CSV table of C-alpha atoms and ligand atoms in Angstrom, one decimal:
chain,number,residue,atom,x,y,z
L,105,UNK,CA,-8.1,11.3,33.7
L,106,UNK,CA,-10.5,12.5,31.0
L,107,UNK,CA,-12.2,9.5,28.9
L,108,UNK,CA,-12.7,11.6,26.0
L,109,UNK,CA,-9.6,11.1,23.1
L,110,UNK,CA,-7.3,14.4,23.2
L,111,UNK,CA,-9.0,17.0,21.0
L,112,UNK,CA,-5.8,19.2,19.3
L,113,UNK,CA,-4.0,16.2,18.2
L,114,UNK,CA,-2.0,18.5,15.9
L,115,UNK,CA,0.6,19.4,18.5
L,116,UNK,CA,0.8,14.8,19.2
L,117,UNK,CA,3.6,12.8,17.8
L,118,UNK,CA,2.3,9.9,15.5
L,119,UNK,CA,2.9,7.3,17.3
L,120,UNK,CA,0.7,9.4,20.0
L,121,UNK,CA,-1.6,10.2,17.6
L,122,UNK,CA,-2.4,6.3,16.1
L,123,UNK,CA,-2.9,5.3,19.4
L,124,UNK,CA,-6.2,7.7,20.0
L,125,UNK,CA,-6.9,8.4,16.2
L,126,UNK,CA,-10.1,6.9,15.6
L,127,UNK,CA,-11.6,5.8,18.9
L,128,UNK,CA,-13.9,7.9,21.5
L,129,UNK,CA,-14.4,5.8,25.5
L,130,UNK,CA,-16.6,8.3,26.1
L,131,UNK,CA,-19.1,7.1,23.2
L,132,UNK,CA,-18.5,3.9,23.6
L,133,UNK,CA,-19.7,2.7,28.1
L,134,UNK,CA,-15.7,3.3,28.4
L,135,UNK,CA,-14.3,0.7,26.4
L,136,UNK,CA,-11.3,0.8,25.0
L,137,UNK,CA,-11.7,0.1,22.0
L,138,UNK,CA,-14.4,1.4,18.5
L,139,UNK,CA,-16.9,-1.9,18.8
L,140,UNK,CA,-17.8,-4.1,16.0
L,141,UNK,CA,-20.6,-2.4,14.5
L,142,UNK,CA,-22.4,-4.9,12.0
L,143,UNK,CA,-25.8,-3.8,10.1
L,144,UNK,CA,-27.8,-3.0,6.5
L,145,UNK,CA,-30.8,-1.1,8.3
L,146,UNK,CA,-30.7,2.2,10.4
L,147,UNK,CA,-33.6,3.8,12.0
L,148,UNK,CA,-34.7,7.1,11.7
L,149,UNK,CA,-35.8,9.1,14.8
L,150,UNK,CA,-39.1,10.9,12.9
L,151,UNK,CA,-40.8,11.9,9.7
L,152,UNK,CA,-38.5,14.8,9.1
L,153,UNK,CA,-35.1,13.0,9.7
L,154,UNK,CA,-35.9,10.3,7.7
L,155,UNK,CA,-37.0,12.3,5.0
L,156,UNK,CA,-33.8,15.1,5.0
L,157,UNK,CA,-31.5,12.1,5.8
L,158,UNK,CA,-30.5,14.3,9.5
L,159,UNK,CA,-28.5,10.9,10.9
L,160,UNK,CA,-25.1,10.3,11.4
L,161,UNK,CA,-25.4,6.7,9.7
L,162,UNK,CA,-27.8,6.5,6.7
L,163,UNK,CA,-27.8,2.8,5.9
L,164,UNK,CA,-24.6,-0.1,5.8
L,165,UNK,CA,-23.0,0.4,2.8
L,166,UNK,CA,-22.6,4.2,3.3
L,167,UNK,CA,-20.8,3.7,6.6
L,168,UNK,CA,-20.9,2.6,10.1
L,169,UNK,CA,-19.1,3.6,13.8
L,170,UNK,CA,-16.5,1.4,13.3
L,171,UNK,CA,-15.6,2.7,9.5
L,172,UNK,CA,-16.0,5.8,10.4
L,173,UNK,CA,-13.4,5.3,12.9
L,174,UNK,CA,-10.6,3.5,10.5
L,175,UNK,CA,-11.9,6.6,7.9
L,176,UNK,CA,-11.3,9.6,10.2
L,177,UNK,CA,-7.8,7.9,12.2
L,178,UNK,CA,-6.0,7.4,8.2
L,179,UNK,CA,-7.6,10.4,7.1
L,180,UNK,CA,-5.4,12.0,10.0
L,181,UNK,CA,-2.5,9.7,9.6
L,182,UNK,CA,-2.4,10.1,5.8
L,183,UNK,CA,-3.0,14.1,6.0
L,184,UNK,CA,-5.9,13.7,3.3
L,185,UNK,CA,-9.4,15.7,3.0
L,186,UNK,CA,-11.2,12.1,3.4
L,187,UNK,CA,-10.7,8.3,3.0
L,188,UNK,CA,-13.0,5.3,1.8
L,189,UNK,CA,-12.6,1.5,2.6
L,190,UNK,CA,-13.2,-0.9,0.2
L,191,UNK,CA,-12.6,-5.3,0.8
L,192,UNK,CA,-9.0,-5.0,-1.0
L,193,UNK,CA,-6.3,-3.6,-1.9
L,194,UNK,CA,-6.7,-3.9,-5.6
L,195,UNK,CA,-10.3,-2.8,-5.2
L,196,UNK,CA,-8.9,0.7,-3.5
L,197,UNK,CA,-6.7,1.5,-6.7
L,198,UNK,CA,-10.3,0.5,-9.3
L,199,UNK,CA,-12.1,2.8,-7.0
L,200,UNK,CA,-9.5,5.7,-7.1
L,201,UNK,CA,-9.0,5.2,-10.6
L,202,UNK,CA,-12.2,5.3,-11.6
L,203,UNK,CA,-13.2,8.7,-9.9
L,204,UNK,CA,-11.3,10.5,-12.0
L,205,UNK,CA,-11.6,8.9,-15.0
L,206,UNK,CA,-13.9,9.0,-17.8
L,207,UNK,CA,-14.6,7.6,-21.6
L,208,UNK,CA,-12.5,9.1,-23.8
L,209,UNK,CA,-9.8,9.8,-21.2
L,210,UNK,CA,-5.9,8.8,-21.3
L,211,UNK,CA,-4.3,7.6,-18.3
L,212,UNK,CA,-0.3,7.3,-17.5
L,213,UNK,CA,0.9,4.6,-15.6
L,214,UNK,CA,4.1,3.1,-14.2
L,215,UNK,CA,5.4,0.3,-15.9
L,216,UNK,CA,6.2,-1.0,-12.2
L,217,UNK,CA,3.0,-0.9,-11.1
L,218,UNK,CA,0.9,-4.2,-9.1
L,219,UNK,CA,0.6,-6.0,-11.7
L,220,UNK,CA,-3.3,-6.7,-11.6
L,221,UNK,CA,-3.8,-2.8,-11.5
L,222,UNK,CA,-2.7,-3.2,-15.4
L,223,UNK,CA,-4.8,-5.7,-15.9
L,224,UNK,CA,-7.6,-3.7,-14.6
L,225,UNK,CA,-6.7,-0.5,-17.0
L,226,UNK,CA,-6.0,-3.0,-20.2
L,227,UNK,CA,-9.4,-4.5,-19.7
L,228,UNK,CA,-11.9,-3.2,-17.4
L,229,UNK,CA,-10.9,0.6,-18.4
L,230,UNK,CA,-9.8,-0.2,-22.2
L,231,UNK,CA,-13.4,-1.5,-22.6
L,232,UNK,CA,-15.1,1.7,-21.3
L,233,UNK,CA,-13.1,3.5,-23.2
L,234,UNK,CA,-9.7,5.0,-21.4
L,235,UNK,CA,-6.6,4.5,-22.8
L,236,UNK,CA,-3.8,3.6,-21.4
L,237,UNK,CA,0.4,4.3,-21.3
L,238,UNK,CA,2.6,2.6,-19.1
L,239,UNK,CA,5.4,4.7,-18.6
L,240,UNK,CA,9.6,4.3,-17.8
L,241,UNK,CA,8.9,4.3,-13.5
L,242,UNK,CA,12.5,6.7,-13.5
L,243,UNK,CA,10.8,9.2,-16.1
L,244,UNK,CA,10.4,12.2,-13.1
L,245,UNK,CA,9.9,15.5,-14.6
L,246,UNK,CA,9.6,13.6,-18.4
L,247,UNK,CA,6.4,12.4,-17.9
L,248,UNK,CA,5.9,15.9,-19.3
L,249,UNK,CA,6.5,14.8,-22.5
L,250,UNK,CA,3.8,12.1,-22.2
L,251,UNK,CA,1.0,14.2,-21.6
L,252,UNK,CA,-1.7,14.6,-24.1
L,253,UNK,CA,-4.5,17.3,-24.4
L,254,UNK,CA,-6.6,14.1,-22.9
L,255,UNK,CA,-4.3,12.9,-20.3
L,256,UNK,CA,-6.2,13.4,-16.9
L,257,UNK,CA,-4.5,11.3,-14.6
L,258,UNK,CA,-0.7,9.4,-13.7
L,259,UNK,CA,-0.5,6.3,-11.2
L,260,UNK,CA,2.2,6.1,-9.4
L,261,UNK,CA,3.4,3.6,-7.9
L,262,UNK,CA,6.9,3.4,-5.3
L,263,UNK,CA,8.8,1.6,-4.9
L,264,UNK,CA,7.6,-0.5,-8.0
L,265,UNK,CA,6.3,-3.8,-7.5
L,266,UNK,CA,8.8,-6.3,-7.7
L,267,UNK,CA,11.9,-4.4,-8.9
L,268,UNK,CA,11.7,-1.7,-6.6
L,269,UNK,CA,12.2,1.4,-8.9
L,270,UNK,CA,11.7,4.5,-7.3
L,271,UNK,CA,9.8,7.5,-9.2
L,272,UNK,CA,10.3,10.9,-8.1
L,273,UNK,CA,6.6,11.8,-7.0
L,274,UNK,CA,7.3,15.3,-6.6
L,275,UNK,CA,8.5,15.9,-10.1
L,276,UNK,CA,5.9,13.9,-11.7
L,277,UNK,CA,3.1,15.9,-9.6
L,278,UNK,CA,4.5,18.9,-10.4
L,279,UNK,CA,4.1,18.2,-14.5
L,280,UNK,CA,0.9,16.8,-13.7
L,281,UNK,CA,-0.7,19.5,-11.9
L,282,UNK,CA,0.9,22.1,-14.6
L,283,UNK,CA,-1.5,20.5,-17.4
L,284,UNK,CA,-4.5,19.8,-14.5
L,285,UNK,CA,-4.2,16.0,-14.2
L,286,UNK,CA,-5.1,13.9,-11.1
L,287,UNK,CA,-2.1,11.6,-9.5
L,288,UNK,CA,-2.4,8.7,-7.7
L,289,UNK,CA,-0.2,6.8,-6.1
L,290,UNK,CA,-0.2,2.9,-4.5
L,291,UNK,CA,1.4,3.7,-1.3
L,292,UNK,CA,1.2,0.0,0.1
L,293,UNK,CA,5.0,-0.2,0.8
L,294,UNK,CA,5.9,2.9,2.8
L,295,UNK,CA,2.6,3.4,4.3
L,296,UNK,CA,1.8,7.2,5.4
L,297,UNK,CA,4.1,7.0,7.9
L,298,UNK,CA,7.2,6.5,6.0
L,299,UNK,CA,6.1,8.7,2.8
L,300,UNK,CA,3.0,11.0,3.5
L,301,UNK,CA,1.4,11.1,0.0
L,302,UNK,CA,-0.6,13.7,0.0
L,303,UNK,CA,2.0,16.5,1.3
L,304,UNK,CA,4.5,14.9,-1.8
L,305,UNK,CA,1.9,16.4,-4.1
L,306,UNK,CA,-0.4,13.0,-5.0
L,307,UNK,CA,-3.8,13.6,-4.7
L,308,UNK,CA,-5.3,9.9,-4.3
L,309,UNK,CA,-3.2,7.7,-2.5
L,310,UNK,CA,-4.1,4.1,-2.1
L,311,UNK,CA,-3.0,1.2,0.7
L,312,UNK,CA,-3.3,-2.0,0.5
L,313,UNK,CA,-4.7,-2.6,4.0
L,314,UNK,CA,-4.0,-6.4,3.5
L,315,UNK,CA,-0.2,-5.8,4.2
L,316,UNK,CA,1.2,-3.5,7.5
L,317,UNK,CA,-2.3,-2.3,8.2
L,318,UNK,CA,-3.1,-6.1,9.6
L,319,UNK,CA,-0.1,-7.3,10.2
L,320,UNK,CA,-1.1,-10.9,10.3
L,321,UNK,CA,-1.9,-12.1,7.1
L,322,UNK,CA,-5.9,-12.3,8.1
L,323,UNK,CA,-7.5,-10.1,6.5
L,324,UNK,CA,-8.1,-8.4,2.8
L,325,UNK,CA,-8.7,-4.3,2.8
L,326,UNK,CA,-8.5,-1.4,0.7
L,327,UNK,CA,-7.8,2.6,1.9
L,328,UNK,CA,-8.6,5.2,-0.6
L,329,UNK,CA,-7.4,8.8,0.2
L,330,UNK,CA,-8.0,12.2,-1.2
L,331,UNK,CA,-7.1,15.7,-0.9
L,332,UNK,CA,-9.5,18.9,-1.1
L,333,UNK,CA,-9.9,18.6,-4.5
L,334,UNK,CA,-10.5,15.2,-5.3
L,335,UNK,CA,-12.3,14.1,-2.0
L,336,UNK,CA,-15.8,14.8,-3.3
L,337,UNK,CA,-14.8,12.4,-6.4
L,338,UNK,CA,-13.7,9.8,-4.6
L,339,UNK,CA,-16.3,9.4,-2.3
L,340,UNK,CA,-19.2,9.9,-4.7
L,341,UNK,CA,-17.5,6.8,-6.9
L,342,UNK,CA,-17.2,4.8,-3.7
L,343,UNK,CA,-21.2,5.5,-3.2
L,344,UNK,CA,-22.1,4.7,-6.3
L,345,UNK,CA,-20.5,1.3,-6.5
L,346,UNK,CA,-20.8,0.4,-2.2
L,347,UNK,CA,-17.6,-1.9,-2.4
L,348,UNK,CA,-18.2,-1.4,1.8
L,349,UNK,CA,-15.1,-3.1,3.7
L,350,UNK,CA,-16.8,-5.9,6.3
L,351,UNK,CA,-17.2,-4.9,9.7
L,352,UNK,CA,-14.4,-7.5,11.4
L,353,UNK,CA,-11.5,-6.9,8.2
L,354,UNK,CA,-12.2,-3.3,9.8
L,355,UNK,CA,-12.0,-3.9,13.4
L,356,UNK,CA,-8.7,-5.6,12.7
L,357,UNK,CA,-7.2,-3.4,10.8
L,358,UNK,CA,-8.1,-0.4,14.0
L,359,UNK,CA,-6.1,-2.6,16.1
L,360,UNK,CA,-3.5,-3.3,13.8
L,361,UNK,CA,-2.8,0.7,13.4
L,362,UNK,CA,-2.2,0.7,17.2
L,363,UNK,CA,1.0,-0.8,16.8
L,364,UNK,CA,1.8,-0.2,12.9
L,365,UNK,CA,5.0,2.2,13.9
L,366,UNK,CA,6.5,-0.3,16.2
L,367,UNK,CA,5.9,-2.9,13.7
L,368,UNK,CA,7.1,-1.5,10.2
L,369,UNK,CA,10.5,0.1,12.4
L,370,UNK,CA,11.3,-3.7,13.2
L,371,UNK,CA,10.5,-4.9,9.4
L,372,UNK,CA,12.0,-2.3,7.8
L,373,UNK,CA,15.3,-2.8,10.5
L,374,UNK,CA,15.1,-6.6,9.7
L,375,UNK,CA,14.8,-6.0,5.8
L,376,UNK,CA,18.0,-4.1,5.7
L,377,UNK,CA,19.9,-6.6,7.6
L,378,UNK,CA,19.2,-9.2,5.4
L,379,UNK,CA,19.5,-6.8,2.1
L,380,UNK,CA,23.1,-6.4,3.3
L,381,UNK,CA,24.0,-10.0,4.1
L,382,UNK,CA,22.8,-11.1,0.6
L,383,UNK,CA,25.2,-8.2,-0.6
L,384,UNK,CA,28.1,-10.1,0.8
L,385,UNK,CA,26.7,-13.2,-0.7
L,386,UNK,CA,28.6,-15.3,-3.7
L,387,UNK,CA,25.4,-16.2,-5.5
L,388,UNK,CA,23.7,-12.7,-5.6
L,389,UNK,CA,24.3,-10.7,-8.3
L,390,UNK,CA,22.4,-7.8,-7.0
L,391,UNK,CA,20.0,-6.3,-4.2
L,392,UNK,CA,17.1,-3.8,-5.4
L,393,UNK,CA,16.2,-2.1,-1.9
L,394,UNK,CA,15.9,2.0,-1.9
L,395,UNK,CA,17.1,2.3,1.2
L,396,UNK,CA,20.4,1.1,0.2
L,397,UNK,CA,23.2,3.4,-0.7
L,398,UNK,CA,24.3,1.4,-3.8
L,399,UNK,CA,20.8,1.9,-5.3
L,400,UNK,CA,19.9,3.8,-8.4
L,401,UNK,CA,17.0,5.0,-6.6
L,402,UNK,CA,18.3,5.8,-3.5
L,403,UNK,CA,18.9,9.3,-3.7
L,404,UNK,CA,15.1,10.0,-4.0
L,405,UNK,CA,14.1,7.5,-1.2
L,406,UNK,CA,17.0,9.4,1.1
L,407,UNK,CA,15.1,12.8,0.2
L,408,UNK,CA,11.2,12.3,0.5
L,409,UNK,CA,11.3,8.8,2.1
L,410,UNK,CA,11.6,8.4,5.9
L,411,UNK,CA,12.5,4.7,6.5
L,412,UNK,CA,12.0,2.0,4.4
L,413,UNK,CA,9.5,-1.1,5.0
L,414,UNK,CA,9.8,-5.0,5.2
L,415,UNK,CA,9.9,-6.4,1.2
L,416,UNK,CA,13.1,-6.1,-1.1
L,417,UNK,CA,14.0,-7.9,-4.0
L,418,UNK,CA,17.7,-9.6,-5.1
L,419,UNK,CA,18.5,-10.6,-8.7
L,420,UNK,CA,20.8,-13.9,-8.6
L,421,UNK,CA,23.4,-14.7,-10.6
L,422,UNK,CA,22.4,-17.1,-13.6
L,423,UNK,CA,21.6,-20.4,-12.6
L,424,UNK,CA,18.9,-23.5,-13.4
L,425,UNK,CA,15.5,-23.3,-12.9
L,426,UNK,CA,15.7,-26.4,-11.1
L,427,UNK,CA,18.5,-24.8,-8.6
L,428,UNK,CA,16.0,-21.8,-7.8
L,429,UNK,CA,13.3,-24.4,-7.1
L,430,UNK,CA,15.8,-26.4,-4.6
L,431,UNK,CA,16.7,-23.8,-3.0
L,432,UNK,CA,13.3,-22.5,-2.2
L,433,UNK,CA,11.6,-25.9,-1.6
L,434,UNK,CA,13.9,-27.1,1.0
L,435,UNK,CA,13.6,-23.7,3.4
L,436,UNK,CA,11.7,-24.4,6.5
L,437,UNK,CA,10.8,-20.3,7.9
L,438,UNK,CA,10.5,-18.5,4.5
L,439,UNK,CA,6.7,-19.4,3.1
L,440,UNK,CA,6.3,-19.6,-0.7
L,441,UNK,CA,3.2,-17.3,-1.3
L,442,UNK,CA,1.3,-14.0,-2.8
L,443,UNK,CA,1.2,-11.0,-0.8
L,444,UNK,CA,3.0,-10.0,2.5
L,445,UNK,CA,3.2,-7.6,5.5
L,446,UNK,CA,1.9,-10.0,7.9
L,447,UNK,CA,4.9,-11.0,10.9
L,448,UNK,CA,6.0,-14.0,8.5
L,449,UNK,CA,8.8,-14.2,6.0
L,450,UNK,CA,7.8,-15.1,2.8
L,451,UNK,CA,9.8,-15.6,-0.5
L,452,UNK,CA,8.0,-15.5,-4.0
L,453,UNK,CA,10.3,-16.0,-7.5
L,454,UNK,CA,9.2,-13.6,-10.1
L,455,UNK,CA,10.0,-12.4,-13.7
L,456,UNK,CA,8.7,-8.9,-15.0
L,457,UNK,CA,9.3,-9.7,-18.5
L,458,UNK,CA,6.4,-11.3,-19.9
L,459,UNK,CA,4.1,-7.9,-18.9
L,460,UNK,CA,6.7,-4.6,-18.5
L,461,UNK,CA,6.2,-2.9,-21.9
L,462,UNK,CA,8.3,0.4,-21.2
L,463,UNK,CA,11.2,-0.6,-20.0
L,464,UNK,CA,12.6,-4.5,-21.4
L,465,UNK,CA,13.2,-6.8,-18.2
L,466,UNK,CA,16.0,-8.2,-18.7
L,467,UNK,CA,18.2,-8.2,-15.3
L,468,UNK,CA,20.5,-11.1,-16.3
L,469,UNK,CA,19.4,-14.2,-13.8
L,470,UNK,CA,16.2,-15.2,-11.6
L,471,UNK,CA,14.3,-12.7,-9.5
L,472,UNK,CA,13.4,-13.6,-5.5
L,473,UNK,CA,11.2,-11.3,-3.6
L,474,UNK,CA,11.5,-10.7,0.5
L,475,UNK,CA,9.2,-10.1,3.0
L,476,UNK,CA,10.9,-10.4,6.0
L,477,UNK,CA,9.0,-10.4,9.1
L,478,UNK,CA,9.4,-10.4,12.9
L,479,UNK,CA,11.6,-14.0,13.5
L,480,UNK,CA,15.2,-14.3,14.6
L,481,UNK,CA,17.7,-13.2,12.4
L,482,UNK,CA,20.4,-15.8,12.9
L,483,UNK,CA,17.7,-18.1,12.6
L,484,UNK,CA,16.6,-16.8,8.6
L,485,UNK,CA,20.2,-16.5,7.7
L,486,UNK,CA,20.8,-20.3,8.4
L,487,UNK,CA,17.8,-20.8,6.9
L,488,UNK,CA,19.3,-18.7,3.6
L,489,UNK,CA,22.4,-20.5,3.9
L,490,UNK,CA,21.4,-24.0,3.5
L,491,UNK,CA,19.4,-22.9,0.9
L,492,UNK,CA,22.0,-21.3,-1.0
L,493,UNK,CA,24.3,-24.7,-0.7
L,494,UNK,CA,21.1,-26.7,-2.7
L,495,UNK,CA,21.2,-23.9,-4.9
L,496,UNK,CA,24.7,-23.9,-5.5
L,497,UNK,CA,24.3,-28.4,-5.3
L,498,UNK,CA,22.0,-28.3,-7.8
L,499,UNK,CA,23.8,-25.4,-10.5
F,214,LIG,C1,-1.1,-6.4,-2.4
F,214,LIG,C2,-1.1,-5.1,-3.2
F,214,LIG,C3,-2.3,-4.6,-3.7
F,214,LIG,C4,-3.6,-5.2,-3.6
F,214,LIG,O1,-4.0,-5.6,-2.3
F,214,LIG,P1,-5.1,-6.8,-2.1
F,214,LIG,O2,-5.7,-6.5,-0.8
F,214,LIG,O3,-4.3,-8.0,-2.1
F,214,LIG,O4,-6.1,-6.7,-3.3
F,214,LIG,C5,-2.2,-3.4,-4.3
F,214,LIG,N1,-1.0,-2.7,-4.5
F,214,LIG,C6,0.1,-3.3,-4.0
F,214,LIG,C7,1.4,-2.5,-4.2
F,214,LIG,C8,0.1,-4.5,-3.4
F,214,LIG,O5,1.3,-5.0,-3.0
């Protein structure tokens, strides 16, 4: 058996593919696994390759072994030109954002977008000098009728953060492309392997790395990914700035991709078992999850989606403040906390109203967002149902 990682992995399933994207034995004494590789400094071998920059590694910021590795196995997975890591998630969307942007510039984005990516474009990118429209996340081929002579790039973003909204990328890439605008999308929730951006017509795609990459809550990363045409953009921006992901966030992450099929199946499986007992449930007034047939945006995730991931959303029925907060206090397996992907369920309340400018929030009781991760079933349900009954206690 050859050391060296299959060279056509064209002809490889995914799941084959994850496993040796990324990572070369034969480079490495026979060790499984890319090693840590932590430095500022590399050494030249002469005169001339110092002076013509003829090294594989230049200095820290610009790259080492073990980026290169996550780069080149999501570069594969994600079907881009090239990919960049940065040390978050939000810091990947800035850094996409930013290489196709300029002064003077107007930018389109989705009213459901992560919600600190507005803040970014209503301050950072207001103050240099983009403007920016959030638009209605169901507008498909409308966002037409949006563009301006100066609009040179659309976010995406699906499903939308919080209310789950699906956009139809296609469509919007299509009108984009006609009037030669860039589109990006945040990908964090499907991952490349359950939408693959870059064949749906977006150009920079961005993951949160923070969320199924690690898997485990322990660890903050961004993955930025371009196609032909934007790839030399993209990574000139990241240069210029050196937001560098650390060496250990980046190791994890490698070993997280390893098993990120096996573990997005199982929270995306789990998900839609809970999304359907909540249907049946008295004090639930409504489930937003794609993958659902009942959805509005369901139709669109059945045609470009291939399974759905771990986090879903359900609008109750009106109630007291107070009766949300019992409810959620007294639950003993669902954590109360920002972000999510790792193997741990979490619930977070939310409200869209005070920031969505496109579209009025207004879905008629309290929100609750779901990650649901790898526990017992039976055991979150009973969980759910005792904190229903201090909900209900409480109304
Ligand atoms: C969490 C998240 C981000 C940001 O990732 P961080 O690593 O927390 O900065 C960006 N987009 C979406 C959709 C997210 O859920």
């Amino acid at each position: 058996m050859s050391i060296t990682p299959p060279r056509d992995r064209s002809r490889l399933g995914t799941r084959t593919r994850l496993v040796h994207a990324g990572r070369d034995p034969s480079q490495q004494h026979g060790f499984v696994n890319t090693p840590i590789y932590r430095g500022s400094t590399v050494l030249y071998e002469s005169y001339d390759a110092l002076k013509n920059r003829r090294a594989d590694y230049t200095y820290g910021t610009t790259g080492t072994p073990t980026v290169r590795a996550l780069e080149s196995a999501w570069t594969e997975l994600a079907g881009a030109a090239g990919t960049v890591l940065t040390p978050s998630g939000l810091a990947a969307v800035t850094v996409g954002l930013l290489s196709c942007l300029k002064a003077g510039d107007h930018l389109l984005v989705s009213d459901s977008a992560y919600r600190p990516t507005r803040i970014f474009c209503d301050g950072f990118l207001a103050r240099f000098g983009v403007e920016t429209t959030y638009y209605d996340p169901t507008v498909g081929a409308g966002i037409a009728g949006l563009m301006r002579d100066n609009t040179t790039a659309v976010l995406t973003e699906a499903p939308g953060s919080q209310s789950f909204e699906m956009q139809d990328i296609p469509a919007i890439a299509e009108a984009a492309h006609a009037r030669g605008a860039c589109v990006l999308m945040d990908n964090t929730w499907a991952t490349p392997l359950l939408f693959p951006p870059h064949e749906r017509g977006v150009d920079i795609a961005i993951e949160a790395g923070t969320k199924y990459l690690s898997g485990g809550s322990d660890l903050l990363l961004g993955l930025t990914s371009a196609n032909a045409r934007y790839w030399p953009a993209l990574r000139r921006t990241f240069d210029q700035f050196a937001i560098c992901a650390g060496a250990e966030d980046v190791f994890l992450a490698l070993r997280g991709l390893r098993t990120l099929p096996l573990r997005l199946r199982e929270h995306g499986e789990q998900a839609l078992r809970l999304a359907r007992w909540f249907q049946g449930r008295p004090e639930v007034a409504r489930v937003l999850h794609p993958a659902l047939p009942e959805d509005p945006g369901h139709a669109i995730w059945a045609r470009d989606f291939l399974g759905s991931s771990g986090l879903f959303s359900i609008i109750l029925k009106p109630c007291p403040e107070a009766a949300v907060a019992a409810m959620l206090d007294g639950l003993e397996l669902f954590g109360m906390g920002f972000s999510w992907g790792g193997f741990e369920s979490l619930v977070i309340p939310f409200d869209c109203a005070p920031y969505r400018t496109a579209n009025p929030w207004a879905p008629g009781g309290p929100g609750l967002r779901f990650q649901v991760g790898l526990e017992d079933m039976e055991d979150l349900t009973r969980d759910l149902e005792a904190g229903f009954a201090r909900l209900r206690a409480a109304s």
